[in-house]
Amino acid sequence: MGSFRGQYFGAAAAAGLMLGHAAYADDYKLGQGVRIDDLKVSGYMTVDAEVPDKGKSELLADDLSLYVQGRFNRFFNPFFEAEIAGIPLLKEGEDPLSGKTATVVLERLYNDIYLKDDLTLRIGKSLSTVGEWNGIHAGPLVPTATRPLTTYRSFSEFISGPALIYRPSDEALPVTTLYWQPAGTMSHDLDTIENRNFRNIRGVNLSWNWDLENTVGLSLQEANIKDSDESQTLAGFNAHLVFEPFVIRTEATYTWLHSPRSMRVRDHEAGIFVQGEYNLNDRWALSARYEYFQDRDYVQASKNAVFGMAYRPQPPVVWKLEYLTQWGQELGLRSGVYASLAVLF
Amino acid sequence: MRGFVPYLLAALICLNAGSATAAPTERLMIIGNANVPVQAIDTAELTRIFMLKRTVWPDGTAIVPVNREARSEERQYFSKQVLGRSMRSLASYWNHMQFKGFMPPVVQESDAAVAAFVRNVPGAVGYIVADKVPEGVRVLGEIK
């Protein structure tokens, strides 16, 4: 369960700001949120259906996310996001709306200070910039219903602390992000893997972006692991290249463990996925992905492949249907059929 | 036959007049709130603003870009001529940027609404068909 005190504080602050500023609002359009003066309220919802080859089928709302962002001046530009994750709707053999309890989490809470036109200081809890997927992980924005292990398993998805972001006007230069989390997280992260609570996180990301969608990135993140002498260094590479109608995405990480715990099977961890997408037209797309992940705690590597299709009737709405097959060590992805409906609002 | 000629001429004149008014977006005027601390904006700068790569004016005021609704000729013309992207890829781009904490352009449903918004909101910048300068805004340029 997340820190409710932080969530209520954020929600109250956002509501107070909204009440204090109601000079203008634009007409509502799906996916564009509601803008009230210098504030914008928006969010997304994803409904997932999972039909594993072995195990119970399930329908759940995961996630329902709301974010409030403000743009006031050079110094005060807050962003708040809270989400309810894992809302049970139907599960095979169980009563509707029963089973596991939904969880409220504080995803992000930070303020941006524009030091210069191309330099921003961000302070608070934000997404860590390792690869591309972690930074855009919302259901309506990612190409498949299932998330590759490589995009979250080896590193801290969030940081609570300062980040310095350099966004040069020259596309030849990379967007550069430096970040540091000096202590623990502002609020508990929902998907934290056991024995991987990270502290003292520091990292850098270089991201070259051109023609809106093309991205090549390099990441480096160092972190200590809570309640141990263990620490780790992660190096990552990501690319998202568009050759209309084809799109290629890939992310790879390699993590070195320093002073690993005795329970660890190896002193490193590595993952890579390669995904190809073919846009049949503006609405329909096919995708295929292969992933290899060698976890620090298991002898066998985990491998999976995904074949799927997506239908996007309009930019903020996407239906996805895919089949995932996995072999080797099971690490949170089970073979089966996955479907989702994701909507930005 | 002779009696038909005036009707034919009238029809041609109407067609010609129609073509003269059927392309209202051949010229767009860039307008800003009267307080914006610049006198003119070129298309490169306008692109940076609408692509959310420039978010504050030199005096620190937040820039509020204003777009027309997706189905409007003005928006389509602006997207093609200035931003150089398809409507769909721009929509996808702004969705991603919104998730990353940026504020995509505000949408207004008519030139009059854009002009009123720009007039009333400090830091606002938008585009309208270049036929008449609205009162209370600053003209920052023209797109042909």
Short mmCIF file of N, CA, C and O in Angstrom, two decimals, chain A residues 271-343:
data_model
loop_
_atom_site.label_atom_id
_atom_site.label_comp_id
_atom_site.label_asym_id
_atom_site.label_seq_id
_atom_site.Cartn_x
_atom_site.Cartn_y
_atom_site.Cartn_z
N GLY A 271 19.56 -8.61 -19.86
CA GLY A 271 18.30 -8.79 -20.59
C GLY A 271 18.32 -8.04 -21.90
O GLY A 271 19.00 -7.01 -22.03
N ILE A 272 17.60 -8.57 -22.86
CA ILE A 272 17.48 -7.88 -24.14
C ILE A 272 16.15 -8.28 -24.79
O ILE A 272 15.72 -9.43 -24.66
N PHE A 273 15.49 -7.32 -25.39
CA PHE A 273 14.35 -7.66 -26.24
C PHE A 273 14.47 -6.90 -27.55
O PHE A 273 15.04 -5.80 -27.61
N VAL A 274 13.91 -7.52 -28.56
CA VAL A 274 13.84 -6.87 -29.87
C VAL A 274 12.40 -7.01 -30.35
O VAL A 274 11.84 -8.12 -30.32
N GLN A 275 11.80 -5.92 -30.71
CA GLN A 275 10.39 -5.94 -31.13
C GLN A 275 10.26 -5.29 -32.50
O GLN A 275 10.81 -4.22 -32.76
N GLY A 276 9.52 -5.94 -33.35
CA GLY A 276 9.22 -5.37 -34.67
C GLY A 276 7.74 -5.10 -34.76
O GLY A 276 6.91 -5.87 -34.28
N GLU A 277 7.38 -3.98 -35.37
CA GLU A 277 5.96 -3.64 -35.56
C GLU A 277 5.76 -3.30 -37.03
O GLU A 277 6.63 -2.70 -37.67
N TYR A 278 4.60 -3.66 -37.50
CA TYR A 278 4.24 -3.34 -38.88
C TYR A 278 2.90 -2.64 -38.87
O TYR A 278 1.88 -3.22 -38.48
N ASN A 279 2.89 -1.37 -39.26
CA ASN A 279 1.64 -0.60 -39.30
C ASN A 279 0.91 -0.87 -40.61
O ASN A 279 1.36 -0.43 -41.67
N LEU A 280 -0.20 -1.62 -40.50
CA LEU A 280 -0.96 -1.93 -41.71
C LEU A 280 -1.58 -0.65 -42.28
O LEU A 280 -1.67 -0.47 -43.49
N ASN A 281 -2.02 0.21 -41.39
CA ASN A 281 -2.55 1.53 -41.76
C ASN A 281 -2.54 2.38 -40.48
O ASN A 281 -1.86 2.02 -39.51
N ASP A 282 -3.28 3.48 -40.49
CA ASP A 282 -3.28 4.36 -39.31
C ASP A 282 -3.86 3.70 -38.07
O ASP A 282 -3.59 4.12 -36.95
N ARG A 283 -4.67 2.67 -38.27
CA ARG A 283 -5.38 2.08 -37.13
C ARG A 283 -4.84 0.72 -36.69
O ARG A 283 -4.83 0.42 -35.52
N TRP A 284 -4.44 -0.09 -37.63
CA TRP A 284 -4.07 -1.47 -37.31
C TRP A 284 -2.56 -1.66 -37.37
O TRP A 284 -1.89 -1.15 -38.26
N ALA A 285 -2.05 -2.44 -36.40
CA ALA A 285 -0.62 -2.75 -36.40
C ALA A 285 -0.40 -4.18 -35.92
O ALA A 285 -1.15 -4.69 -35.08
N LEU A 286 0.60 -4.82 -36.45
CA LEU A 286 1.01 -6.16 -36.00
C LEU A 286 2.35 -6.02 -35.28
O LEU A 286 3.14 -5.12 -35.62
N SER A 287 2.59 -6.89 -34.32
CA SER A 287 3.88 -6.81 -33.63
C SER A 287 4.38 -8.20 -33.27
O SER A 287 3.60 -9.15 -33.11
N ALA A 288 5.69 -8.29 -33.14
CA ALA A 288 6.33 -9.54 -32.70
C ALA A 288 7.54 -9.17 -31.87
O ALA A 288 8.23 -8.18 -32.17
N ARG A 289 7.78 -9.95 -30.82
CA ARG A 289 8.89 -9.60 -29.92
C ARG A 289 9.55 -10.87 -29.40
O ARG A 289 8.88 -11.87 -29.16
N TYR A 290 10.84 -10.79 -29.24
CA TYR A 290 11.57 -11.87 -28.58
C TYR A 290 12.38 -11.26 -27.45
O TYR A 290 12.98 -10.19 -27.62
N GLU A 291 12.40 -11.94 -26.31
CA GLU A 291 13.16 -11.43 -25.17
C GLU A 291 13.95 -12.55 -24.51
O GLU A 291 13.47 -13.68 -24.37
N TYR A 292 15.13 -12.20 -24.09
CA TYR A 292 15.99 -13.11 -23.32
C TYR A 292 16.37 -12.38 -22.05
O TYR A 292 16.82 -11.23 -22.10
N PHE A 293 16.16 -13.04 -20.90
CA PHE A 293 16.49 -12.38 -19.63
C PHE A 293 17.15 -13.39 -18.69
O PHE A 293 16.58 -14.44 -18.38
N GLN A 294 18.36 -13.07 -18.26
CA GLN A 294 19.09 -13.94 -17.34
C GLN A 294 19.10 -13.26 -15.98
O GLN A 294 19.80 -12.27 -15.78
N ASP A 295 18.27 -13.77 -15.07
CA ASP A 295 18.09 -13.12 -13.77
C ASP A 295 19.23 -13.47 -12.82
O ASP A 295 19.83 -14.53 -12.93
N ARG A 296 19.45 -12.57 -11.87
CA ARG A 296 20.52 -12.77 -10.90
C ARG A 296 20.22 -13.92 -9.92
O ARG A 296 21.13 -14.47 -9.33
N ASP A 297 18.95 -14.26 -9.77
CA ASP A 297 18.56 -15.24 -8.74
C ASP A 297 18.20 -16.62 -9.28
O ASP A 297 17.84 -17.50 -8.49
N TYR A 298 18.23 -16.82 -10.57
CA TYR A 298 17.80 -18.11 -11.13
C TYR A 298 18.83 -18.65 -12.11
O TYR A 298 19.44 -17.90 -12.87
N VAL A 299 18.98 -19.97 -12.05
CA VAL A 299 19.98 -20.61 -12.91
C VAL A 299 19.56 -20.52 -14.37
O VAL A 299 20.35 -20.13 -15.24
N GLN A 300 18.30 -20.84 -14.61
CA GLN A 300 17.80 -20.83 -16.00
C GLN A 300 17.49 -19.42 -16.47
O GLN A 300 16.96 -18.61 -15.71
N ALA A 301 17.78 -19.16 -17.71
CA ALA A 301 17.36 -17.88 -18.29
C ALA A 301 15.87 -17.94 -18.61
O ALA A 301 15.30 -19.02 -18.77
N SER A 302 15.24 -16.78 -18.69
CA SER A 302 13.83 -16.69 -19.06
C SER A 302 13.76 -16.17 -20.49
O SER A 302 14.41 -15.17 -20.83
N LYS A 303 12.98 -16.85 -21.31
CA LYS A 303 12.83 -16.41 -22.70
C LYS A 303 11.35 -16.31 -23.03
O LYS A 303 10.57 -17.12 -22.54
N ASN A 304 11.00 -15.34 -23.79
CA ASN A 304 9.60 -15.25 -24.20
C ASN A 304 9.49 -14.62 -25.57
O ASN A 304 10.39 -13.88 -26.00
N ALA A 305 8.39 -14.94 -26.22
CA ALA A 305 8.11 -14.35 -27.53
C ALA A 305 6.65 -13.92 -27.54
O ALA A 305 5.80 -14.58 -26.93
N VAL A 306 6.37 -12.82 -28.20
CA VAL A 306 5.02 -12.27 -28.25
C VAL A 306 4.63 -12.02 -29.70
O VAL A 306 5.45 -11.52 -30.49
N PHE A 307 3.39 -12.38 -30.03
CA PHE A 307 2.85 -12.07 -31.35
C PHE A 307 1.52 -11.37 -31.11
O PHE A 307 0.66 -11.91 -30.40
N GLY A 308 1.35 -10.20 -31.65
CA GLY A 308 0.14 -9.47 -31.31
C GLY A 308 -0.34 -8.52 -32.38
O GLY A 308 0.32 -8.33 -33.42
N MET A 309 -1.50 -7.97 -32.11
CA MET A 309 -2.06 -6.95 -33.01
C MET A 309 -2.65 -5.84 -32.15
O MET A 309 -3.03 -6.04 -30.99
N ALA A 310 -2.71 -4.66 -32.72
CA ALA A 310 -3.29 -3.51 -32.01
C ALA A 310 -4.20 -2.76 -32.95
O ALA A 310 -3.91 -2.63 -34.15
N TYR A 311 -5.30 -2.29 -32.40
CA TYR A 311 -6.26 -1.50 -33.17
C TYR A 311 -6.45 -0.17 -32.44
O TYR A 311 -6.84 -0.15 -31.27
N ARG A 312 -6.12 0.90 -33.12
CA ARG A 312 -6.20 2.23 -32.51
C ARG A 312 -7.22 3.05 -33.30
O ARG A 312 -6.86 3.70 -34.29
N PRO A 313 -8.51 3.03 -32.90
CA PRO A 313 -9.53 3.77 -33.65
C PRO A 313 -9.29 5.27 -33.64
O PRO A 313 -9.70 5.98 -34.56
N GLN A 314 -8.67 5.79 -32.58
CA GLN A 314 -8.24 7.18 -32.52
C GLN A 314 -7.02 7.22 -31.61
O GLN A 314 -6.82 6.30 -30.81
N PRO A 315 -6.17 8.25 -31.71
CA PRO A 315 -4.90 8.21 -30.98
C PRO A 315 -4.99 7.89 -29.49
O PRO A 315 -4.13 7.17 -28.98
N PRO A 316 -6.02 8.36 -28.75
CA PRO A 316 -6.00 8.05 -27.31
C PRO A 316 -6.60 6.70 -26.93
O PRO A 316 -6.64 6.37 -25.75
N VAL A 317 -7.05 5.91 -27.89
CA VAL A 317 -7.70 4.63 -27.56
C VAL A 317 -7.00 3.49 -28.31
O VAL A 317 -6.76 3.60 -29.52
N VAL A 318 -6.68 2.43 -27.59
CA VAL A 318 -6.05 1.29 -28.28
C VAL A 318 -6.53 -0.04 -27.68
O VAL A 318 -6.60 -0.20 -26.47
N TRP A 319 -6.89 -0.93 -28.59
CA TRP A 319 -7.21 -2.32 -28.23
C TRP A 319 -6.01 -3.16 -28.62
O TRP A 319 -5.46 -2.98 -29.70
N LYS A 320 -5.64 -4.10 -27.73
CA LYS A 320 -4.49 -4.98 -28.05
C LYS A 320 -4.88 -6.43 -27.78
O LYS A 320 -5.62 -6.72 -26.83
N LEU A 321 -4.36 -7.30 -28.61
CA LEU A 321 -4.57 -8.73 -28.44
C LEU A 321 -3.27 -9.42 -28.80
O LEU A 321 -2.69 -9.14 -29.86
N GLU A 322 -2.79 -10.30 -27.92
CA GLU A 322 -1.50 -10.93 -28.22
C GLU A 322 -1.40 -12.31 -27.57
O GLU A 322 -2.11 -12.60 -26.59
N TYR A 323 -0.52 -13.09 -28.10
CA TYR A 323 -0.20 -14.39 -27.49
C TYR A 323 1.26 -14.36 -27.07
O TYR A 323 2.14 -13.98 -27.86
N LEU A 324 1.49 -14.71 -25.81
CA LEU A 324 2.86 -14.75 -25.29
C LEU A 324 3.23 -16.20 -25.00
O LEU A 324 2.45 -16.92 -24.37
N THR A 325 4.37 -16.61 -25.47
CA THR A 325 4.86 -17.94 -25.10
C THR A 325 6.18 -17.76 -24.40
O THR A 325 7.02 -16.96 -24.82
N GLN A 326 6.33 -18.46 -23.27
CA GLN A 326 7.57 -18.29 -22.52
C GLN A 326 8.14 -19.65 -22.17
O GLN A 326 7.42 -20.62 -21.99
N TRP A 327 9.44 -19.72 -22.10
CA TRP A 327 10.09 -20.96 -21.70
C TRP A 327 11.32 -20.62 -20.87
O TRP A 327 11.74 -19.47 -20.82
N GLY A 328 11.84 -21.64 -20.18
CA GLY A 328 12.90 -21.36 -19.22
C GLY A 328 12.28 -20.89 -17.91
O GLY A 328 11.12 -21.20 -17.60
N GLN A 329 13.01 -20.10 -17.15
CA GLN A 329 12.52 -19.63 -15.85
C GLN A 329 11.34 -18.66 -16.01
O GLN A 329 11.41 -17.71 -16.78
N GLU A 330 10.27 -18.92 -15.26
CA GLU A 330 9.12 -18.02 -15.31
C GLU A 330 9.35 -16.84 -14.36
O GLU A 330 9.61 -17.03 -13.18
N LEU A 331 9.26 -15.63 -14.90
CA LEU A 331 9.54 -14.43 -14.10
C LEU A 331 8.40 -13.42 -14.25
O LEU A 331 8.60 -12.29 -14.67
N GLY A 332 7.20 -13.83 -13.94
CA GLY A 332 6.09 -12.87 -13.99
C GLY A 332 5.37 -12.82 -15.31
O GLY A 332 4.35 -12.14 -15.42
N LEU A 333 5.88 -13.46 -16.33
CA LEU A 333 5.18 -13.54 -17.61
C LEU A 333 4.82 -15.00 -17.85
O LEU A 333 5.70 -15.85 -17.89
N ARG A 334 3.54 -15.27 -18.00
CA ARG A 334 3.09 -16.65 -18.22
C ARG A 334 2.61 -16.80 -19.66
O ARG A 334 2.04 -15.86 -20.23
N SER A 335 2.81 -17.97 -20.21
CA SER A 335 2.30 -18.22 -21.56
C SER A 335 0.79 -18.07 -21.57
O SER A 335 0.11 -18.52 -20.64
N GLY A 336 0.27 -17.47 -22.59
CA GLY A 336 -1.18 -17.33 -22.68
C GLY A 336 -1.59 -16.18 -23.58
O GLY A 336 -0.75 -15.54 -24.24
N VAL A 337 -2.89 -15.94 -23.58
CA VAL A 337 -3.46 -14.87 -24.40
C VAL A 337 -3.69 -13.64 -23.51
O VAL A 337 -4.21 -13.76 -22.39
N TYR A 338 -3.31 -12.51 -24.00
CA TYR A 338 -3.48 -11.25 -23.26
C TYR A 338 -4.20 -10.26 -24.17
O TYR A 338 -3.91 -10.17 -25.37
N ALA A 339 -5.14 -9.54 -23.57
CA ALA A 339 -5.84 -8.50 -24.32
C ALA A 339 -5.99 -7.29 -23.43
O ALA A 339 -6.00 -7.40 -22.20
N SER A 340 -6.10 -6.14 -24.03
CA SER A 340 -6.30 -4.95 -23.21
C SER A 340 -7.03 -3.87 -23.99
O SER A 340 -6.98 -3.83 -25.22
N LEU A 341 -7.70 -3.03 -23.24
CA LEU A 341 -8.27 -1.79 -23.78
C LEU A 341 -7.66 -0.67 -22.95
O LEU A 341 -7.76 -0.67 -21.72
N ALA A 342 -7.01 0.26 -23.62
CA ALA A 342 -6.36 1.35 -22.91
C ALA A 342 -6.85 2.68 -23.47
O ALA A 342 -6.95 2.85 -24.68
N VAL A 343 -7.18 3.58 -22.57
CA VAL A 343 -7.76 4.87 -22.97
C VAL A 343 -7.07 6.00 -22.22
O VAL A 343 -6.95 5.96 -21.00
#
